[in-house]
Amino acid sequence: MTNVALTVNGERREADVEPRQLLVYFLRDQLGLKGTNVGCDTSSCGACTVLLDGESVKSCTVLAVQADGGDVTTIEGLAAGDELHPVQQAFQEQHGLQCGFCTPGFVMATVSLLRENPSPSEEEIRHALEGNLCRCTGYHNIVRAVEAAARAGA
Amino acid sequence: MIPAAFGYHRAASVDDAIEALGREEDAKLLAGGHSLIPALKLRIARPSVLVDVGRIDELRYVRDDGDRIAIGALTRHAQLVADPVLERGCAVLARTAALVGDPQVRHRGTIGGSVAHADPASDLPTVLLALDADLVARGPDGERTIAASSFFTGPFETALAPREVLTEIRVPKVERGVYLKHTRRAQDWATVGVAAAVVGGSTQVALASMGPTPLRARALEDALANGADAAEAAGRSAEGTEPPSDVAGGAEYRAHLAQVYARRALEQL
């Protein structure tokens, strides 16, 4: 076992993990943060996207020991109390989801995108979300949600 | 999917990593992990210990070295995309880094990891081969420089010795370079990739996914040197290659794609 200490959603968390423990299972099973989903488990679908030191990563393809000392934000860390984060708000208003399974990943990927590029074009949005798969929406409303979030200054 | 159990050593320096690689037989280096961790999860790779070089921040840089650019092996794809030195001196490499995987992968994956993993379908190794890049490795006996043309020795095999660590990639400054790839879906590996660059006055072309390693399209290059136009030269892209047949496409289809994409690359150059 290896000891890891990291900040998750602003809180300091420390635990012993096996070196093979994946960040997503550390978050879900050891910390109980089940908002981050496991979809394909092969770094394709992006359902497990979280922010590591402010950047989107697929937490099924990061070892917990690699995140040691880092700052992780999951979907649970976005809203301020009852007030949704502007990206969450935009996904709700633009109907950027149907079943919702991919949504935490899309929202985190969008937060990361808008930090790097606050006013992306539609084409840039579509390319920037290539790492996230949605089987329900056909993506149009997701793109609209990202545009709305960008306009709202998310 | 859970990897088989392994030990873990976080290397404090390159020398520490070299030392740690020597302590156990099946030790494996971990950089960004975006090729290795999927392989661990599928249990294709079962190292006894991972030597994590991911914290060695002094191997993250892009430096102007006069007529060449030196890139630290742990520089992440996303850094390459945004680097002004690379944009000015070897834009083809920055633009190719922007095509690797997807944003999440580019935030973690490193150029050195991609090169050392040596996937024959990989984008950056193909561009480095077209550029005649030099790869710098450090091991117990010191440092040596390996030409890209002799670095890739087989699928997922390189000239690196078991205890060598790839530390730096050196590329020439080029004004004209292009990399095109055909994928079935976004974020797929290249069914075929073509890198073309003008290096020291001659046009050099390399192919991804057309054999067991990235390959130089020598017949195409010779044709160009002998005055052939783009279409005529591109027709010779597949000569001397051994394209695989798999779910992404058959060998014949790949040979066709190589010709089409080589012509487009030469026309855009």
Short mmCIF file of C-alpha atoms in Angstrom, two decimals:
data_model
loop_
_atom_site.label_atom_id
_atom_site.label_comp_id
_atom_site.label_asym_id
_atom_site.label_seq_id
_atom_site.Cartn_x
_atom_site.Cartn_y
_atom_site.Cartn_z
CA MET A 1 0.00 0.00 0.00
CA THR A 2 1.07 3.54 -0.74
CA ASN A 3 -0.17 6.59 1.11
CA VAL A 4 -1.68 9.34 -1.03
CA ALA A 5 -2.81 12.79 0.07
CA LEU A 6 -4.71 14.98 -2.31
CA THR A 7 -7.26 17.74 -2.37
CA VAL A 8 -10.64 16.60 -3.64
CA ASN A 9 -13.31 19.25 -4.16
CA GLY A 10 -11.42 21.58 -1.84
CA GLU A 11 -11.06 19.04 0.97
CA ARG A 12 -7.82 17.38 1.98
CA ARG A 13 -8.15 13.59 1.66
CA GLU A 14 -5.59 11.00 2.64
CA ALA A 15 -5.72 7.25 2.19
CA ASP A 16 -3.67 4.12 1.66
CA VAL A 17 -4.08 2.73 -1.83
CA GLU A 18 -2.70 -0.15 -3.81
CA PRO A 19 -0.44 1.21 -6.57
CA ARG A 20 -2.83 -0.34 -9.12
CA GLN A 21 -5.80 1.58 -7.74
CA LEU A 22 -7.28 3.73 -10.50
CA LEU A 23 -8.23 7.29 -9.64
CA VAL A 24 -11.86 6.68 -10.63
CA TYR A 25 -12.24 3.78 -8.19
CA PHE A 26 -10.42 5.74 -5.50
CA LEU A 27 -12.98 8.54 -5.94
CA ARG A 28 -16.01 6.27 -6.17
CA ASP A 29 -15.23 3.46 -3.77
CA GLN A 30 -12.81 4.92 -1.25
CA LEU A 31 -14.22 8.46 -1.09
CA GLY A 32 -17.83 7.62 -2.00
CA LEU A 33 -18.01 10.19 -4.80
CA LYS A 34 -20.24 8.27 -7.20
CA GLY A 35 -20.96 11.17 -9.55
CA THR A 36 -17.98 10.21 -11.68
CA ASN A 37 -19.12 7.31 -13.84
CA VAL A 38 -17.21 4.41 -15.31
CA GLY A 39 -18.36 3.94 -18.88
CA CYS A 40 -16.09 2.14 -21.32
CA ASP A 41 -13.20 1.70 -18.89
CA THR A 42 -10.81 1.96 -21.87
CA SER A 43 -10.11 5.75 -21.99
CA SER A 44 -12.53 6.23 -24.88
CA CYS A 45 -15.89 7.47 -23.60
CA GLY A 46 -14.92 10.21 -21.15
CA ALA A 47 -17.70 9.42 -18.62
CA CYS A 48 -15.01 9.34 -15.92
CA THR A 49 -13.63 12.81 -16.74
CA VAL A 50 -12.54 14.85 -13.72
CA LEU A 51 -10.21 17.82 -13.35
CA LEU A 52 -6.69 17.10 -12.12
CA ASP A 53 -4.84 20.31 -11.32
CA GLY A 54 -7.45 22.18 -13.33
CA GLU A 55 -7.27 20.08 -16.49
CA SER A 56 -9.65 17.40 -17.76
CA VAL A 57 -8.37 13.85 -17.44
CA LYS A 58 -9.93 10.42 -17.77
CA SER A 59 -9.81 9.09 -14.24
CA CYS A 60 -10.02 5.47 -15.45
CA THR A 61 -6.57 6.01 -16.99
CA VAL A 62 -4.84 7.73 -14.08
CA LEU A 63 -3.50 5.84 -11.09
CA ALA A 64 -4.42 7.27 -7.70
CA VAL A 65 -0.69 7.37 -6.89
CA GLN A 66 -0.17 9.63 -9.92
CA ALA A 67 -2.68 12.10 -8.47
CA ASP A 68 -0.87 12.17 -5.09
CA GLY A 69 -0.40 15.78 -4.03
CA GLY A 70 -2.76 16.98 -6.73
CA ASP A 71 -5.99 18.91 -6.77
CA VAL A 72 -8.99 16.96 -8.05
CA THR A 73 -12.41 18.37 -8.88
CA THR A 74 -15.31 16.03 -9.55
CA ILE A 75 -18.87 16.84 -10.61
CA GLU A 76 -19.79 17.03 -6.89
CA GLY A 77 -17.36 19.91 -6.47
CA LEU A 78 -18.86 22.30 -9.01
CA ALA A 79 -22.12 23.62 -7.54
CA ALA A 80 -22.04 26.25 -4.80
CA GLY A 81 -24.58 24.83 -2.38
CA ASP A 82 -27.92 24.76 -4.22
CA GLU A 83 -26.64 26.99 -6.98
CA LEU A 84 -25.56 25.05 -10.04
CA HIS A 85 -22.29 25.84 -11.75
CA PRO A 86 -22.95 27.84 -14.96
CA VAL A 87 -21.95 24.81 -17.07
CA GLN A 88 -24.39 22.58 -15.18
CA GLN A 89 -27.06 25.27 -15.52
CA ALA A 90 -26.45 25.50 -19.27
CA PHE A 91 -26.70 21.72 -19.73
CA GLN A 92 -30.02 21.79 -17.88
CA GLU A 93 -31.46 24.76 -19.78
CA GLN A 94 -30.31 23.60 -23.22
CA HIS A 95 -31.40 20.01 -22.57
CA GLY A 96 -27.84 18.85 -23.12
CA LEU A 97 -28.60 15.38 -21.78
CA GLN A 98 -31.09 12.59 -21.96
CA CYS A 99 -30.15 9.57 -19.86
CA GLY A 100 -27.50 11.59 -18.07
CA PHE A 101 -24.83 8.92 -17.74
CA CYS A 102 -22.24 10.78 -19.80
CA THR A 103 -23.18 14.18 -18.35
CA PRO A 104 -20.72 14.47 -15.45
CA GLY A 105 -17.91 13.77 -17.90
CA PHE A 106 -19.22 16.24 -20.47
CA VAL A 107 -19.65 18.92 -17.83
CA MET A 108 -16.10 18.46 -16.52
CA ALA A 109 -14.67 18.41 -20.05
CA THR A 110 -16.57 21.63 -20.76
CA VAL A 111 -15.27 23.34 -17.63
CA SER A 112 -11.73 22.43 -18.73
CA LEU A 113 -12.36 23.59 -22.31
CA LEU A 114 -13.75 26.98 -21.27
CA ARG A 115 -10.75 27.59 -19.02
CA GLU A 116 -8.46 27.06 -22.00
CA ASN A 117 -10.69 28.73 -24.58
CA PRO A 118 -13.42 30.97 -23.08
CA SER A 119 -15.18 31.65 -26.41
CA PRO A 120 -14.86 28.55 -28.59
CA SER A 121 -16.48 28.34 -32.01
CA GLU A 122 -18.93 25.53 -32.70
CA GLU A 123 -16.22 23.64 -34.55
CA GLU A 124 -13.77 24.09 -31.68
CA ILE A 125 -16.39 22.82 -29.23
CA ARG A 126 -17.02 19.70 -31.31
CA HIS A 127 -13.28 18.96 -31.50
CA ALA A 128 -12.75 19.71 -27.83
CA LEU A 129 -15.42 17.19 -26.87
CA GLU A 130 -13.99 14.39 -29.01
CA GLY A 131 -12.97 12.56 -25.87
CA ASN A 132 -16.55 12.25 -24.64
CA LEU A 133 -19.23 10.00 -26.09
CA CYS A 134 -22.99 10.47 -25.76
CA ARG A 135 -25.33 7.83 -27.14
CA CYS A 136 -28.58 9.77 -26.64
CA THR A 137 -28.45 13.39 -27.68
CA GLY A 138 -26.76 13.40 -31.05
CA TYR A 139 -24.53 16.09 -29.50
CA HIS A 140 -26.42 19.13 -30.85
CA ASN A 141 -27.85 20.19 -27.52
CA ILE A 142 -24.57 19.51 -25.79
CA VAL A 143 -22.85 21.90 -28.19
CA ARG A 144 -25.61 24.46 -27.54
CA ALA A 145 -25.11 24.03 -23.82
CA VAL A 146 -21.38 24.70 -24.16
CA GLU A 147 -22.10 27.79 -26.25
CA ALA A 148 -24.60 29.01 -23.65
CA ALA A 149 -22.13 28.37 -20.84
CA ALA A 150 -19.46 30.32 -22.73
CA ARG A 151 -21.88 33.23 -23.20
CA ALA A 152 -22.70 33.10 -19.48
CA GLY A 153 -18.96 33.47 -18.81
CA ALA A 154 -18.53 30.04 -17.20
CA MET B 1 -10.83 -3.53 -15.38
CA ILE B 2 -8.19 -3.71 -12.71
CA PRO B 3 -4.49 -4.12 -13.51
CA ALA B 4 -2.55 -7.01 -12.01
CA ALA B 5 -0.72 -5.96 -8.85
CA PHE B 6 2.63 -4.21 -9.22
CA GLY B 7 5.10 -2.38 -7.05
CA TYR B 8 5.53 1.36 -7.38
CA HIS B 9 8.58 3.60 -7.20
CA ARG B 10 8.34 7.33 -7.77
CA ALA B 11 11.62 8.40 -9.31
CA ALA B 12 13.12 11.61 -7.96
CA SER B 13 15.49 12.01 -10.91
CA VAL B 14 16.59 10.29 -14.11
CA ASP B 15 19.50 8.68 -12.25
CA ASP B 16 17.11 7.40 -9.61
CA ALA B 17 14.91 5.92 -12.35
CA ILE B 18 17.91 4.18 -13.98
CA GLU B 19 18.87 2.77 -10.60
CA ALA B 20 15.31 1.57 -9.93
CA LEU B 21 15.06 -0.06 -13.37
CA GLY B 22 18.07 -2.16 -12.44
CA ARG B 23 16.62 -3.47 -9.20
CA GLU B 24 13.87 -5.67 -10.69
CA GLU B 25 13.68 -7.67 -13.85
CA ASP B 26 10.28 -6.63 -15.16
CA ALA B 27 10.40 -3.00 -14.15
CA LYS B 28 8.64 -0.60 -16.51
CA LEU B 29 8.75 3.18 -16.80
CA LEU B 30 5.53 5.13 -16.29
CA ALA B 31 5.35 8.62 -17.81
CA GLY B 32 1.86 9.99 -18.56
CA GLY B 33 0.50 6.47 -18.62
CA HIS B 34 -1.87 6.90 -21.53
CA SER B 35 -0.51 3.94 -23.45
CA LEU B 36 0.73 1.92 -20.49
CA ILE B 37 -2.28 2.09 -18.16
CA PRO B 38 -4.73 0.76 -20.78
CA ALA B 39 -2.23 -2.07 -21.43
CA LEU B 40 -2.00 -2.75 -17.68
CA LYS B 41 -5.78 -2.88 -17.42
CA LEU B 42 -5.99 -5.38 -20.27
CA ARG B 43 -3.13 -7.23 -18.57
CA ILE B 44 -1.17 -7.17 -21.81
CA ALA B 45 1.56 -5.55 -19.71
CA ARG B 46 2.33 -7.11 -16.32
CA PRO B 47 5.39 -5.38 -14.90
CA SER B 48 6.65 -6.26 -11.44
CA VAL B 49 7.18 -2.61 -10.60
CA LEU B 50 6.34 0.71 -12.19
CA VAL B 51 9.05 3.35 -12.04
CA ASP B 52 7.10 6.59 -12.22
CA VAL B 53 9.12 9.32 -13.94
CA GLY B 54 6.06 11.56 -14.20
CA ARG B 55 7.25 13.95 -11.49
CA ILE B 56 10.62 14.73 -13.05
CA ASP B 57 9.66 18.24 -14.07
CA GLU B 58 13.08 19.12 -15.48
CA LEU B 59 12.22 16.84 -18.42
CA ARG B 60 9.35 19.12 -19.43
CA TYR B 61 10.63 21.80 -21.79
CA VAL B 62 10.82 22.99 -25.37
CA ARG B 63 14.10 24.78 -26.02
CA ASP B 64 15.48 26.62 -29.03
CA ASP B 65 18.95 25.14 -29.71
CA GLY B 66 19.92 27.17 -32.77
CA ASP B 67 19.17 25.06 -35.83
CA ARG B 68 17.34 22.46 -33.76
CA ILE B 69 14.67 22.35 -31.09
CA ALA B 70 15.16 20.21 -27.99
CA ILE B 71 12.08 18.79 -26.30
CA GLY B 72 12.12 17.20 -22.85
CA ALA B 73 10.72 13.68 -22.99
CA LEU B 74 8.03 14.39 -20.40
CA THR B 75 6.56 17.35 -22.25
CA ARG B 76 2.85 16.73 -22.52
CA HIS B 77 1.00 16.80 -25.84
CA ALA B 78 -1.06 19.80 -24.71
CA GLN B 79 2.16 21.72 -24.00
CA LEU B 80 3.50 20.91 -27.46
CA VAL B 81 0.29 22.19 -29.03
CA ALA B 82 0.62 25.56 -27.32
CA ASP B 83 4.39 26.04 -27.37
CA PRO B 84 5.54 29.22 -29.19
CA VAL B 85 9.09 27.93 -29.87
CA LEU B 86 7.69 24.83 -31.54
CA GLU B 87 5.08 26.85 -33.43
CA ARG B 88 7.83 29.05 -34.88
CA GLY B 89 10.42 26.37 -35.53
CA CYS B 90 8.61 23.08 -36.17
CA ALA B 91 4.90 23.76 -36.38
CA VAL B 92 4.17 20.36 -37.89
CA LEU B 93 5.03 18.72 -34.58
CA ALA B 94 2.75 21.06 -32.59
CA ARG B 95 -0.10 20.48 -35.04
CA THR B 96 0.40 16.74 -34.92
CA ALA B 97 0.34 16.78 -31.12
CA ALA B 98 -3.10 18.44 -31.45
CA LEU B 99 -4.32 15.32 -33.29
CA VAL B 100 -3.24 12.81 -30.64
CA GLY B 101 -6.18 11.16 -28.87
CA ASP B 102 -8.46 13.79 -27.37
CA PRO B 103 -8.02 16.73 -24.95
CA GLN B 104 -8.02 14.53 -21.84
CA VAL B 105 -5.32 12.31 -23.35
CA ARG B 106 -3.28 15.35 -24.41
CA HIS B 107 -3.38 16.73 -20.88
CA ARG B 108 -1.61 13.63 -19.56
CA GLY B 109 0.24 11.90 -22.40
CA THR B 110 3.87 12.78 -23.08
CA ILE B 111 5.95 12.84 -26.26
CA GLY B 112 8.60 10.61 -24.71
CA GLY B 113 6.00 8.10 -23.58
CA SER B 114 4.50 7.99 -27.05
CA VAL B 115 7.91 7.50 -28.67
CA ALA B 116 9.10 4.85 -26.21
CA HIS B 117 5.79 2.96 -26.51
CA ALA B 118 6.48 2.73 -30.28
CA ASP B 119 3.02 1.92 -31.51
CA PRO B 120 3.33 1.60 -35.31
CA ALA B 121 0.00 3.49 -35.67
CA SER B 122 1.16 6.40 -33.53
CA ASP B 123 1.26 9.96 -34.90
CA LEU B 124 4.26 11.61 -33.22
CA PRO B 125 6.80 8.83 -33.93
CA THR B 126 5.86 9.00 -37.61
CA VAL B 127 6.47 12.75 -37.76
CA LEU B 128 9.76 12.34 -35.87
CA LEU B 129 10.88 9.74 -38.39
CA ALA B 130 10.05 12.05 -41.31
CA LEU B 131 12.03 14.80 -39.56
CA ASP B 132 15.08 12.58 -38.90
CA ALA B 133 14.79 13.48 -35.23
CA ASP B 134 17.43 12.45 -32.71
CA LEU B 135 16.39 10.65 -29.54
CA VAL B 136 18.56 11.08 -26.48
CA ALA B 137 18.67 8.25 -23.94
CA ARG B 138 20.46 8.00 -20.61
CA GLY B 139 21.45 4.71 -18.99
CA PRO B 140 23.92 3.27 -16.50
CA ASP B 141 26.77 3.90 -18.97
CA GLY B 142 25.84 7.48 -19.72
CA GLU B 143 24.07 9.25 -22.52
CA ARG B 144 23.74 8.36 -26.19
CA THR B 145 21.87 9.73 -29.17
CA ILE B 146 19.82 7.41 -31.37
CA ALA B 147 18.60 8.43 -34.82
CA ALA B 148 14.85 8.04 -35.27
CA SER B 149 15.62 5.86 -38.32
CA SER B 150 17.23 3.23 -36.08
CA PHE B 151 15.10 3.76 -32.96
CA PHE B 152 11.91 1.88 -33.92
CA THR B 153 12.84 -1.79 -34.22
CA GLY B 154 9.45 -3.53 -34.20
CA PRO B 155 5.89 -3.19 -32.99
CA PHE B 156 6.18 -1.69 -29.49
CA GLU B 157 9.94 -2.32 -29.63
CA THR B 158 12.73 0.23 -29.64
CA ALA B 159 16.49 0.44 -29.52
CA LEU B 160 16.31 1.49 -25.85
CA ALA B 161 18.15 -0.87 -23.50
CA PRO B 162 16.17 -2.16 -20.50
CA ARG B 163 17.75 0.40 -18.16
CA GLU B 164 17.78 3.36 -20.52
CA VAL B 165 15.49 6.34 -20.07
CA LEU B 166 14.51 8.49 -23.04
CA THR B 167 15.24 12.04 -21.94
CA GLU B 168 15.11 14.35 -24.94
CA ILE B 169 13.86 14.56 -28.52
CA ARG B 170 15.72 16.86 -30.95
CA VAL B 171 14.08 17.99 -34.16
CA PRO B 172 15.40 20.17 -36.98
CA LYS B 173 13.77 23.51 -37.60
CA VAL B 174 11.55 23.15 -40.63
CA GLU B 175 9.28 25.61 -42.33
CA ARG B 176 7.28 23.11 -44.34
CA GLY B 177 5.73 20.07 -42.78
CA VAL B 178 2.36 18.38 -42.71
CA TYR B 179 0.82 15.32 -41.08
CA LEU B 180 -2.46 13.84 -42.27
CA LYS B 181 -4.21 10.78 -40.96
CA HIS B 182 -7.25 8.76 -41.81
CA THR B 183 -9.38 7.58 -38.91
CA ARG B 184 -12.73 5.83 -38.94
CA ARG B 185 -13.97 7.82 -35.95
CA ALA B 186 -12.74 10.72 -33.86
CA GLN B 187 -9.99 9.63 -31.42
CA ASP B 188 -9.29 6.38 -33.32
CA TRP B 189 -5.74 5.37 -34.04
CA ALA B 190 -4.63 6.20 -37.57
CA THR B 191 -5.72 3.64 -40.14
CA VAL B 192 -2.95 5.29 -42.13
CA GLY B 193 -0.94 8.42 -41.34
CA VAL B 194 1.39 10.34 -43.61
CA ALA B 195 4.02 12.83 -42.44
CA ALA B 196 5.86 14.96 -44.97
CA ALA B 197 8.47 17.61 -44.31
CA VAL B 198 11.14 19.50 -46.20
CA VAL B 199 14.36 18.92 -44.26
CA GLY B 200 17.55 20.54 -45.52
CA GLY B 201 16.10 20.94 -49.01
CA SER B 202 14.82 17.39 -49.47
CA THR B 203 11.27 16.16 -49.02
CA GLN B 204 11.02 13.37 -46.47
CA VAL B 205 7.92 11.26 -45.97
CA ALA B 206 7.03 8.73 -43.27
CA LEU B 207 4.00 6.49 -42.84
CA ALA B 208 2.03 5.37 -39.78
CA SER B 209 0.26 2.02 -39.62
CA MET B 210 1.84 0.71 -42.80
CA GLY B 211 4.14 -1.84 -41.19
CA PRO B 212 5.58 -3.08 -37.88
CA THR B 213 7.13 0.35 -37.19
CA PRO B 214 6.68 3.83 -38.60
CA LEU B 215 8.28 3.61 -42.06
CA ARG B 216 9.99 6.02 -44.42
CA ALA B 217 8.39 6.04 -47.88
CA ARG B 218 11.76 5.65 -49.63
CA ALA B 219 10.38 4.89 -53.12
CA LEU B 220 8.24 8.01 -52.94
CA GLU B 221 11.19 10.10 -51.75
CA ASP B 222 13.42 8.79 -54.55
CA ALA B 223 10.74 9.53 -57.13
CA LEU B 224 10.44 13.10 -55.87
CA ALA B 225 14.21 13.53 -55.90
CA ASN B 226 14.20 12.36 -59.53
CA GLY B 227 11.67 15.00 -60.52
CA ALA B 228 8.33 13.18 -60.20
CA ASP B 229 5.30 15.33 -59.40
CA ALA B 230 3.21 14.81 -56.24
CA ALA B 231 0.67 12.45 -57.80
CA GLU B 232 3.30 10.31 -59.51
CA ALA B 233 5.50 10.10 -56.41
CA ALA B 234 2.54 9.40 -54.12
CA GLY B 235 1.68 6.42 -56.31
CA ARG B 236 4.82 4.78 -54.93
CA SER B 237 3.92 5.32 -51.24
CA ALA B 238 3.20 1.71 -50.44
CA GLU B 239 6.34 0.23 -52.03
CA GLY B 240 8.38 -1.65 -49.47
CA THR B 241 5.68 -1.46 -46.79
CA GLU B 242 3.89 -4.30 -44.99
CA PRO B 243 0.49 -2.86 -44.06
CA PRO B 244 -1.50 -4.89 -41.55
CA SER B 245 -5.07 -6.10 -42.05
CA ASP B 246 -7.31 -5.49 -39.06
CA VAL B 247 -10.73 -4.08 -38.13
CA ALA B 248 -9.71 -0.62 -39.34
CA GLY B 249 -8.93 -1.84 -42.85
CA GLY B 250 -7.24 -4.45 -45.02
CA ALA B 251 -3.70 -4.22 -46.35
CA GLU B 252 -4.84 -3.31 -49.84
CA TYR B 253 -7.12 -0.56 -48.56
CA ARG B 254 -4.29 0.84 -46.45
CA ALA B 255 -1.97 0.85 -49.46
CA HIS B 256 -4.61 2.83 -51.34
CA LEU B 257 -5.09 5.25 -48.45
CA ALA B 258 -1.34 5.79 -48.19
CA GLN B 259 -1.24 6.91 -51.83
CA VAL B 260 -4.21 9.26 -51.45
CA TYR B 261 -3.00 10.81 -48.21
CA ALA B 262 0.60 11.07 -49.44
CA ARG B 263 -0.58 12.99 -52.50
CA ARG B 264 -2.65 15.33 -50.33
CA ALA B 265 0.25 15.81 -47.93
CA LEU B 266 2.66 16.61 -50.76
CA GLU B 267 0.18 19.04 -52.30
CA GLN B 268 -0.27 20.81 -48.97
CA LEU B 269 3.44 20.92 -48.21
#
